[in-house]
Amino acid sequence: MCGIVGYTGPKEAYPIVITGLKRLEYRGYDSTGVALLDNGLKVYKKKGRVSELEQTIFGKDLHSHCGIGHTRWATHGEPSDRNAHPHVSASGKLAMIHNGIIENYAQLKQELTNKGYTFTSETDTEVLLNFIEDIRENNQCDLEEAVRVALKRVTGAYVILLLDTDNPDTIIAARKGSPLVIGVGNGEHFLGSDASPMLEYTKDVVYVNDYELAIVKPDELILKNLGNEKITPFITKLDIELAAIEKGGYDHFMLKEIFEQPSTIHDCLRGRLDADAGTITMSGIQNNIEHFKEANRIIMVACGTSWHAALLAEYIIEELCRIPVEVEYASEFRYRNPVINKGDIIVAISQSGETADTLVAIERAKENGAIIFGIVNVVGSSIARISDGGAYTHAGPEIGVASTKAFTGQLAVLTMMALKIAKEKKTISEERYRKLLLELEAVPEKVDAILKNAGDVKKIAEKYKSAGDALFLGRGYNFPIALEGALKLKEISYIHAEGYPAAEMKHGPIALVDENLPVIFIATQDSYHEKIVSNIQEIKARKGKVIAVITEGDDIIPGMADDVFYVPPADEIIAPMLSTIPLQLLSYYVGIAKGVDVDKPRNLAKSVTVE
Ligand code: AGP
């Protein structure tokens, strides 16, 4: 949940570090700080955003060729100057930044306190730093060995970057459970939670794995395991361009990413879906096709928006493939003692590929013999790398905290996956298969058409920006979209919103309905349409405000609803990829109307790498 950046080489370190932190702010922005090595340590840190730190330290001595930086999402200790990273050890010789949680920090802190250590912050990071220093001083060993010894005692998740005044060009890094990428330059090295801080400098990167430790000098990268055995760094070539992480003329990353969806969905389908030939080429599925065909059950594990994609996949896979599907919140799945049978397939869905709950959930499942299939957006991420097979959503870097283009990418991959398995299992007719391929192929163009009416959504958003609550209702394939629409509105506008199956209203929630309550129906033309019209009438009878996402040509609902959003006609299995678009726009424009920082909403971070 935090962003970390490091640089060592001939360039000035500070500009690289501070720019890298701005690109990683989506991971957390409660406080920020930098540590620079140059004839000793220079540490600047404070509560607040990177830009506030930058203004505060403007004009100070920022010269250095080796530095680290951190942007925090608070776990232990409230957001404050003293809890901001980097932390400095008792001797003043070490500085460290950390992303993760040290679960046994209290015990370590007690041991150090008993030895006379005092602490300036409430963080687990400062405890780990002084634990490392104490080992180095008492064992008379070098810092690298002290880090190894300390990390063997630590339980929890971490990425740490460590500076030592005794080695002014070296950064020591280690990871377990939180992401770390090292960029390999010409006589220089870059470190980051993802590749965005290094994109303009190098495309050659090393993804550090769990329990690995890196000693990083300008012209040398040594990788070792905690047993002090050298590991050959595996260099991957990045295919992301800097432009992909800039705003490209849009006011916010979220709006840019909503409008990118025609091309990102196209990119997701490209090279895989061939509607003319009637083929879907997905090597991750193909290589595991026997497991999918024989699967007694598919368990889907995810969080947040990715969980909504999993729920929609349940409806589609059960309908097309006739394989039982269970959808689990990763945070629940990992702590209860789930029954996992041999032959079960676990499908992990994650945009970041670093969500701690999802990552640990599949690690546990893997230990129990399950096959893991990962549907991930970030190439080379932890979930992608521990999966037995998978498929990338190819949505490109998603910087806005709200997941939009990654969500529709997930739906496109999951629909292709269901169609491919159904075809192999012969549980779908050739005619319906071909029809759905054509429908899927047409999605980018239909999304583009919806986006052309974004102005209509903006006007409607203005009407409802002062609502205190909202309900989102849908049936069948549109029920997961109702949940997703509610989550978007909550996280982007801070309006309390709930999603429900439309028929559930009469079992209690309808008591909420009055003339102030906006009720958003996802009511596209499908096999549930007649029923949902009745549900709309139930709301209208109680003076509720009705906003409906409907199919072009629907001549029933416009006469009933207060406001409507139109989407082009599509098969009910495909329609959710369309009906979610107006709801993304609705949350964006309501958030803007309310003055919310829609790219970085309060309390949130893009990648939840803590439990
Ligand atoms: C989505 O808009 C939210 N930001 C959040 O629910 C997110 O979907 C969730 O944290 C899961 O993230 P992941 O897809 O990267 O695993």
XYZ file of C-alpha atoms and ligand atoms in Angstrom:
627
model
C 0.000 0.000 0.000
C 3.006 2.323 -0.001
C 5.212 3.451 -2.862
C 8.974 3.054 -2.711
C 11.653 4.478 -5.045
C 15.453 4.232 -5.082
C 18.332 5.363 -7.306
C 22.088 4.926 -7.311
C 24.319 6.128 -10.164
C 25.937 9.171 -11.734
C 22.791 11.286 -11.973
C 21.361 13.505 -9.258
C 19.209 11.149 -7.192
C 16.624 13.584 -5.831
C 14.845 14.509 -9.111
C 14.520 10.826 -10.029
C 13.229 9.884 -6.585
C 10.715 12.726 -6.221
C 9.329 12.193 -9.739
C 9.089 8.472 -9.076
C 7.137 9.152 -5.891
C 4.611 11.245 -7.829
C 4.016 8.299 -10.150
C 3.564 5.966 -7.189
C 1.255 8.211 -5.155
C -1.673 6.051 -6.244
C -0.288 3.492 -3.802
C -0.758 5.785 -0.807
C -0.364 9.438 0.036
C -0.696 9.981 3.785
C 2.930 11.130 4.102
C 6.108 11.200 2.031
C 9.863 11.442 2.517
C 13.293 11.091 0.946
C 16.730 10.084 2.262
C 19.864 11.141 0.349
C 23.412 9.921 0.883
C 26.141 12.529 0.473
C 28.760 12.935 3.207
C 26.210 11.540 5.612
C 22.446 11.248 5.513
C 20.014 13.968 4.515
C 16.436 13.029 5.413
C 13.381 15.129 4.560
C 9.882 13.871 5.342
C 6.415 15.131 6.236
C 2.724 14.365 6.401
C 0.902 15.027 3.146
C 1.371 14.635 -0.571
C 4.611 14.473 -2.537
C 4.041 17.966 -3.942
C 3.841 19.384 -0.406
C 7.172 17.772 0.513
C 8.700 19.082 -2.716
C 7.642 22.641 -1.927
C 8.797 22.382 1.685
C 12.352 21.265 0.846
C 12.817 23.455 -2.219
C 16.199 25.198 -1.925
C 17.617 22.800 0.666
C 20.760 20.732 0.087
C 19.420 17.911 -2.094
C 22.678 16.912 -3.775
C 23.267 13.162 -3.872
C 23.844 10.288 -6.242
C 22.190 7.678 -4.056
C 18.769 8.108 -2.550
C 15.448 6.511 -1.571
C 11.911 7.823 -1.297
C 8.598 6.688 0.179
C 4.931 7.633 -0.129
C 2.907 6.111 2.694
C -0.504 4.552 3.300
C -0.593 4.426 7.087
C -0.839 1.064 8.845
C 1.041 1.358 12.175
C 0.862 4.926 13.459
C -1.312 7.742 12.174
C -0.250 9.880 9.205
C 2.222 12.375 10.704
C 5.680 13.851 10.190
C 7.279 11.555 12.749
C 5.651 8.414 11.345
C 6.620 9.335 7.790
C 9.355 7.292 6.134
C 12.389 7.182 5.789
C 13.254 6.285 9.356
C 16.774 6.742 10.768
C 18.423 4.238 13.107
C 19.545 5.058 16.640
C 23.155 5.509 15.493
C 22.080 7.885 12.726
C 24.029 5.792 10.225
C 21.124 3.913 8.605
C 17.961 5.117 6.853
C 15.165 2.823 5.715
C 11.841 2.843 3.911
C 9.366 -0.019 4.054
C 6.191 -1.171 2.339
C 4.297 -3.867 4.236
C 3.530 -4.878 7.808
C 5.881 -6.449 10.353
C 3.440 -8.595 12.324
C 5.810 -9.421 15.198
C 7.097 -5.865 15.595
C 5.749 -5.506 19.154
C 7.884 -8.396 20.389
C 10.936 -7.031 18.594
C 10.245 -3.562 20.022
C 10.093 -4.955 23.545
C 13.434 -6.729 23.087
C 15.044 -3.514 21.852
C 13.450 -1.401 24.565
C 14.870 -3.797 27.139
C 18.281 -3.076 25.593
C 17.766 0.629 26.030
C 16.557 1.596 22.564
C 14.072 4.451 22.290
C 11.825 5.219 19.339
C 10.754 8.452 17.713
C 7.750 6.981 15.852
C 4.924 4.463 16.310
C 5.900 2.530 13.228
C 6.893 -1.106 12.811
C 9.476 0.118 10.309
C 11.563 1.951 12.884
C 11.555 -1.191 15.023
C 12.823 -3.346 12.155
C 15.510 -0.781 11.308
C 16.893 -0.718 14.842
C 16.610 -4.504 15.029
C 18.881 -4.688 11.982
C 21.305 -2.150 13.467
C 21.384 -3.991 16.795
C 22.291 -7.228 15.024
C 25.045 -5.533 13.039
C 26.562 -3.982 16.143
C 26.261 -7.024 18.412
C 27.264 -9.642 15.877
C 30.031 -7.508 14.407
C 28.778 -8.440 10.918
C 28.237 -6.389 7.792
C 24.889 -4.772 7.047
C 23.942 -7.340 4.408
C 24.354 -10.184 6.899
C 22.495 -8.225 9.599
C 19.566 -7.763 7.219
C 19.528 -11.484 6.447
C 19.572 -12.456 10.099
C 16.871 -9.929 10.976
C 14.515 -10.943 8.168
C 14.659 -14.557 9.282
C 13.116 -13.396 12.578
C 10.485 -11.233 10.951
C 6.918 -12.353 10.211
C 4.746 -10.282 7.880
C 5.222 -8.602 4.538
C 7.932 -6.183 3.510
C 9.889 -4.441 0.886
C 12.726 -2.493 2.476
C 15.296 -0.127 0.976
C 18.225 0.620 3.267
C 20.956 3.291 3.082
C 24.175 3.102 5.095
C 26.544 6.051 5.566
C 29.436 3.555 5.540
C 28.560 2.599 1.933
C 27.406 5.849 0.292
C 26.610 4.425 -3.143
C 24.825 1.257 -2.084
C 21.169 0.436 -1.531
C 20.275 -2.823 0.188
C 16.785 -4.082 -0.671
C 14.732 -7.105 0.313
C 11.169 -8.264 -0.299
C 8.526 -10.626 0.925
C 4.920 -10.166 -0.108
C 5.214 -6.585 -1.370
C 6.406 -5.718 -4.881
C 9.920 -4.621 -5.886
C 11.219 -3.923 -9.388
C 14.874 -3.058 -10.094
C 15.687 -1.170 -13.292
C 19.079 -1.951 -14.802
C 20.712 1.084 -16.450
C 24.172 1.784 -17.813
C 26.197 2.280 -14.642
C 23.089 3.027 -12.640
C 20.178 1.220 -11.013
C 16.592 2.200 -10.210
C 14.216 0.631 -7.697
C 10.452 0.944 -7.436
C 7.214 -0.647 -6.283
C 6.442 -0.878 -9.976
C 8.290 0.152 -13.122
C 6.782 3.641 -13.474
C 9.693 5.541 -11.779
C 12.246 4.138 -14.252
C 10.388 4.062 -17.581
C 12.277 6.885 -19.269
C 15.642 5.530 -18.126
C 15.536 1.806 -18.815
C 13.263 -0.946 -20.074
C 15.446 -3.689 -18.572
C 14.015 -4.730 -15.222
C 14.443 -7.448 -12.618
C 11.403 -8.528 -10.584
C 12.689 -9.401 -7.114
C 11.031 -12.470 -5.611
C 10.023 -13.256 -2.045
C 12.899 -13.959 0.353
C 15.425 -12.370 -1.985
C 17.879 -9.655 -0.996
C 19.521 -7.219 -3.402
C 22.785 -5.309 -2.969
C 22.503 -2.484 -5.482
C 25.484 -0.352 -6.544
C 25.735 1.967 -9.574
C 27.458 -0.658 -11.687
C 26.598 -3.864 -9.833
C 23.420 -5.706 -8.849
C 23.896 -8.703 -6.579
C 20.854 -10.851 -5.821
C 20.889 -13.430 -2.998
C 18.463 -15.545 -1.033
C 18.294 -15.386 2.755
C 20.656 -18.347 2.810
C 23.310 -16.045 1.311
C 23.353 -17.948 -1.996
C 23.750 -15.863 -5.127
C 20.878 -15.778 -7.625
C 21.295 -14.768 -11.249
C 19.049 -11.751 -11.871
C 16.542 -12.481 -14.660
C 16.155 -9.385 -16.831
C 12.736 -8.728 -18.385
C 12.185 -6.172 -21.154
C 9.350 -3.744 -20.304
C 6.806 -2.825 -22.975
C 5.219 0.169 -21.215
C 5.872 3.685 -22.531
C 6.031 6.792 -20.347
C 3.099 8.317 -22.232
C 0.952 5.454 -20.966
C 1.264 6.716 -17.398
C 0.740 10.414 -18.150
C -2.748 12.008 -18.229
C -2.738 12.580 -21.975
C -4.727 15.799 -21.825
C -7.481 14.503 -19.548
C -8.248 16.258 -16.254
C -7.806 13.058 -14.306
C -6.337 9.593 -14.786
C -9.774 8.142 -13.992
C -11.409 9.960 -16.909
C -8.529 9.056 -19.205
C -8.829 5.415 -18.240
C -12.629 5.407 -18.727
C -12.138 6.827 -22.215
C -9.312 4.397 -22.990
C -11.685 1.450 -22.749
C -12.540 1.107 -26.443
C -8.817 0.620 -27.115
C -7.993 -1.347 -23.972
C -10.839 -3.816 -24.560
C -9.662 -4.076 -28.152
C -6.119 -4.739 -26.913
C -7.465 -7.417 -24.590
C -9.266 -9.186 -27.459
C -6.522 -8.682 -30.027
C -4.560 -11.781 -30.909
C -7.037 -13.910 -28.989
C -10.525 -13.489 -30.465
C -11.057 -14.244 -34.140
C -14.813 -14.062 -34.733
C -14.480 -14.812 -38.447
C -12.505 -17.982 -37.840
C -14.565 -18.789 -34.751
C -11.492 -19.188 -32.561
C -10.292 -17.957 -29.185
C -6.542 -18.287 -28.670
C -5.523 -18.181 -25.006
C -2.446 -20.256 -24.266
C -2.995 -20.028 -20.515
C -6.383 -21.701 -20.959
C -5.202 -24.088 -23.639
C -2.321 -25.326 -21.505
C -4.781 -26.088 -18.703
C -7.778 -27.025 -20.797
C -7.996 -30.591 -19.483
C -8.052 -29.273 -15.921
C -10.854 -26.869 -16.835
C -12.830 -29.527 -18.719
C -12.565 -31.969 -15.796
C -12.920 -29.363 -13.040
C -15.556 -30.286 -10.476
C -15.613 -26.703 -9.334
C -14.037 -23.337 -10.036
C -13.365 -21.126 -7.015
C -12.891 -17.459 -7.814
C -10.918 -15.371 -5.347
C -10.674 -11.574 -5.496
C -11.360 -8.272 -3.742
C -13.375 -5.161 -4.555
C -14.065 -4.508 -8.192
C -12.231 -7.680 -9.154
C -14.665 -9.580 -6.935
C -17.531 -8.102 -8.949
C -15.874 -9.374 -12.126
C -15.634 -12.789 -10.483
C -19.340 -12.731 -9.594
C -20.307 -11.936 -13.171
C -17.982 -14.720 -14.327
C -19.876 -17.119 -12.082
C -23.096 -16.369 -13.958
C -21.420 -16.667 -17.357
C -19.372 -19.802 -16.686
C -22.252 -21.679 -15.070
C -24.533 -20.710 -17.959
C -22.096 -21.588 -20.736
C -19.799 -24.256 -19.261
C -22.085 -25.913 -16.682
C -19.200 -25.969 -14.173
C -20.107 -25.027 -10.577
C -18.476 -21.753 -9.616
C -17.989 -20.304 -6.127
C -16.944 -16.699 -5.630
C -14.967 -15.886 -2.494
C -13.784 -12.660 -0.938
C -10.052 -13.335 -0.708
C -9.861 -11.873 2.807
C -12.488 -14.373 4.014
C -11.236 -17.318 1.996
C -7.729 -17.110 3.398
C -8.737 -17.079 7.066
C -11.423 -19.730 7.169
C -10.531 -23.348 6.564
C -12.028 -23.799 3.101
C -12.600 -27.204 1.575
C -10.321 -27.417 -1.449
C -10.507 -30.651 -3.370
C -8.022 -31.994 -5.880
C -9.321 -30.950 -9.278
C -10.606 -27.619 -8.006
C -9.365 -24.684 -9.996
C -8.751 -21.398 -8.227
C -9.106 -18.330 -10.427
C -7.487 -15.267 -8.867
C -8.558 -11.937 -10.338
C -6.506 -8.852 -9.594
C -5.659 -5.642 -11.445
C -2.468 -4.989 -9.487
C -1.482 -8.596 -8.977
C -0.241 -7.505 -5.535
C -3.383 -7.463 -3.368
C -2.201 -9.103 -0.165
C -5.460 -10.873 0.651
C -5.709 -12.374 -2.815
C -2.018 -13.270 -2.927
C -2.032 -15.115 0.383
C -5.356 -16.783 -0.391
C -3.919 -18.417 -3.491
C -0.657 -19.281 -1.748
C -2.718 -21.254 0.780
C -4.797 -22.883 -1.969
C -1.644 -23.815 -3.850
C -0.302 -25.478 -0.705
C -3.504 -27.569 -0.732
C -2.881 -28.775 -4.253
C -5.218 -26.476 -6.160
C -4.324 -25.219 -9.609
C -4.071 -21.442 -9.714
C -5.175 -19.449 -12.738
C -4.414 -15.751 -12.531
C -6.269 -12.997 -14.392
C -4.060 -9.975 -13.811
C -3.347 -6.589 -15.376
C 0.180 -5.817 -14.154
C 2.688 -7.932 -16.045
C 5.205 -9.692 -13.826
C 3.231 -8.987 -10.644
C 3.338 -11.401 -7.721
C -0.012 -13.085 -8.447
C 0.927 -13.473 -12.104
C 4.200 -15.096 -11.120
C 2.865 -17.651 -8.644
C -0.048 -18.725 -10.856
C 0.192 -22.024 -12.744
C -1.379 -20.342 -15.754
C -3.176 -17.176 -16.549
C -4.240 -14.406 -18.848
C -3.294 -10.741 -18.762
C -6.027 -8.146 -19.268
C -3.650 -5.851 -21.235
C -5.427 -2.702 -19.989
C -2.110 -0.895 -19.489
C -1.117 0.941 -16.302
C -4.224 1.870 -14.301
C -3.253 4.876 -12.179
C -6.652 6.083 -10.941
C -7.541 4.437 -7.642
C -10.921 3.404 -9.053
C -10.635 0.374 -11.269
C -12.373 1.052 -14.579
C -10.535 -0.143 -17.692
C -9.054 -3.064 -15.780
C -12.590 -4.135 -14.832
C -13.838 -4.257 -18.413
C -10.587 -6.000 -19.354
C -11.316 -8.626 -16.707
C -14.846 -9.103 -18.066
C -13.517 -9.503 -21.608
C -10.954 -12.126 -20.526
C -13.474 -14.012 -18.375
C -16.039 -14.063 -21.195
C -13.440 -15.397 -23.646
C -12.363 -17.951 -21.067
C -15.966 -19.158 -20.590
C -16.560 -19.353 -24.336
C -13.339 -21.300 -24.915
C -14.086 -23.827 -22.178
C -17.736 -24.177 -23.270
C -16.604 -24.818 -26.809
C -14.151 -27.496 -25.629
C -16.801 -29.077 -23.401
C -19.419 -28.842 -26.154
C -21.828 -27.211 -23.708
C -22.587 -24.398 -26.163
C -24.151 -24.604 -29.609
C -21.996 -23.498 -32.545
C -24.598 -20.862 -33.390
C -24.623 -19.287 -29.911
C -20.831 -19.531 -29.748
C -20.402 -17.694 -33.040
C -23.014 -15.085 -32.066
C -21.227 -14.325 -28.798
C -17.854 -14.061 -30.554
C -19.305 -11.424 -32.857
C -20.933 -9.644 -29.907
C -17.642 -9.615 -28.024
C -15.790 -8.300 -31.060
C -18.276 -5.397 -31.289
C -17.844 -4.270 -27.660
C -15.060 -1.680 -28.226
C -17.148 0.118 -30.841
C -20.257 0.078 -28.615
C -18.276 1.408 -25.643
C -16.993 4.206 -27.886
C -20.589 5.079 -28.782
C -21.599 5.222 -25.112
C -18.665 7.494 -24.276
C -19.836 9.982 -26.886
C -22.823 10.669 -24.578
C -20.653 11.332 -21.523
C -22.028 14.886 -21.416
C -25.517 13.540 -20.723
C -24.182 11.612 -17.749
C -22.431 14.735 -16.464
C -25.749 16.667 -16.460
C -27.507 13.891 -14.531
C -24.613 13.667 -12.089
C -25.097 17.339 -11.242
C -28.724 16.598 -10.241
C -27.770 13.922 -7.734
C -24.462 15.191 -6.313
C -26.100 16.130 -2.990
C -27.733 12.736 -2.424
C -26.959 11.211 0.955
C -27.566 7.630 -0.151
C -28.163 5.664 -3.322
C -29.307 2.174 -4.292
C -28.127 0.239 -7.335
C -30.382 -2.592 -8.486
C -29.935 -5.221 -11.157
C -30.989 -8.772 -12.000
C -29.051 -11.676 -13.385
C -25.916 -10.626 -15.242
C -26.618 -7.013 -14.260
C -26.638 -7.700 -10.518
C -22.776 -7.687 -10.301
C -22.849 -4.427 -12.254
C -25.193 -2.961 -9.643
C -22.654 -3.889 -6.966
C -19.829 -2.384 -9.014
C -21.776 0.826 -9.651
C -22.390 1.198 -5.931
C -18.709 0.674 -5.121
C -17.643 3.264 -7.699
C -20.043 5.872 -6.310
C -18.959 5.158 -2.733
C -15.227 5.331 -3.346
C -15.263 8.288 -5.734
C -17.964 10.578 -4.280
C -18.188 9.377 -0.651
C -21.988 8.982 -1.063
C -23.188 5.861 0.739
C -24.435 3.442 -1.929
C -25.551 -0.160 -1.863
C -26.050 -2.690 -4.638
C -28.791 -5.317 -4.451
C -30.497 -7.913 -6.575
C -33.565 -5.943 -7.701
C -35.966 -8.551 -6.377
C -34.408 -8.276 -2.917
C -35.879 -4.803 -2.438
C -39.131 -6.166 -1.065
C -37.235 -8.088 1.628
C -36.337 -4.947 3.588
C -34.340 -2.335 1.663
C -37.503 -0.841 0.118
C -38.086 0.735 3.522
C -35.322 3.157 2.567
C -37.223 4.506 -0.425
C -38.531 8.033 -0.250
C -38.623 11.099 -2.509
C -34.933 11.827 -1.785
C -33.465 8.441 -2.567
C -31.966 7.960 -6.048
C -32.346 4.329 -7.170
C -30.187 3.363 -10.142
C -31.525 0.394 -12.130
C -29.385 -1.534 -14.568
C -32.306 -2.481 -16.792
C -30.937 -3.401 -20.202
C -33.061 -5.499 -22.559
C -32.683 -9.093 -21.366
C -34.635 -12.047 -20.038
C -35.277 -10.208 -16.776
C -36.593 -7.007 -18.344
C -40.261 -7.509 -17.569
C -39.469 -8.241 -13.925
C -37.243 -5.239 -13.498
C -39.953 -2.986 -14.945
C -42.140 -4.161 -12.071
C -39.364 -3.345 -9.615
C -39.129 0.169 -11.062
C -42.864 0.587 -10.573
C -42.499 -0.488 -6.933
C -39.960 2.281 -6.399
C -41.985 4.889 -8.262
C -45.047 4.005 -6.176
C -43.009 5.116 -3.153
C -41.831 8.347 -4.785
C -38.251 7.144 -5.235
C -36.090 8.844 -7.873
C -35.376 6.332 -10.662
C -32.282 6.484 -12.871
C -32.067 3.623 -15.359
C -29.395 2.234 -17.655
C -31.449 0.952 -20.574
C -31.026 -0.381 -24.083
C -31.480 1.964 -27.043
C -35.026 1.493 -28.332
C -36.532 0.676 -24.936
C -39.874 2.490 -25.072
C -41.220 1.362 -21.695
C -38.782 2.577 -19.064
C -38.198 6.169 -20.298
C -41.839 6.901 -19.413
C -41.259 5.680 -15.875
C -37.760 6.827 -14.971
C -36.627 10.292 -13.936
C -33.402 9.910 -15.930
C -32.018 7.289 -18.318
C -28.631 6.331 -19.761
C -28.725 4.492 -23.086
C -26.432 1.670 -24.158
C -26.480 -0.148 -27.531
C -28.259 -3.508 -27.767
C -26.174 -6.566 -26.835
C -26.600 -10.145 -25.708
C -27.317 -10.249 -21.975
C -23.954 -11.956 -21.352
C -22.106 -9.111 -23.108
C -24.318 -6.203 -21.986
C -22.642 -5.771 -18.552
C -19.454 -4.548 -20.239
C -21.594 -1.766 -21.692
C -23.880 -0.977 -18.755
C -20.932 -0.429 -16.435
C -19.636 2.492 -18.531
C -22.363 5.058 -17.656
C -21.961 4.101 -13.999
C -18.211 4.755 -14.131
C -18.934 8.155 -15.638
C -21.687 8.841 -13.082
C -19.333 8.255 -10.150
C -16.605 10.345 -11.816
C -18.843 13.356 -12.499
C -20.528 13.217 -9.080
C -17.080 13.096 -7.473
C -15.924 16.083 -9.536
C -19.123 17.993 -8.715
C -18.390 17.366 -5.043
C -14.753 18.466 -5.369
C -13.301 15.052 -4.540
C -9.771 14.188 -5.733
C -11.144 11.377 -7.884
C -7.713 9.929 -8.686
C -6.764 9.726 -5.014
C -9.933 9.502 -2.894
C -9.468 9.807 0.857
C -8.373 6.726 2.855
C -7.803 4.665 -0.300
C -4.811 3.381 -2.228
C -4.585 1.691 -5.577
C -2.966 -1.498 -4.504
C -3.898 -2.957 -1.113
C -0.703 -4.806 -0.308
C -1.477 -5.023 3.400
C -4.056 -7.307 4.986
C -11.757 -0.693 -7.204
O -12.284 0.503 -7.767
C -11.092 -0.461 -5.889
N -10.063 0.486 -6.001
C -10.693 -1.720 -5.171
O -11.890 -2.324 -4.736
C -9.901 -2.790 -5.972
O -10.717 -3.364 -6.965
C -9.484 -3.905 -4.989
O -8.635 -3.342 -4.015
C -8.788 -5.092 -5.671
O -7.592 -4.643 -6.267
P -6.859 -5.620 -7.327
O -7.803 -5.812 -8.474
O -5.611 -4.890 -7.705
O -6.577 -6.918 -6.618
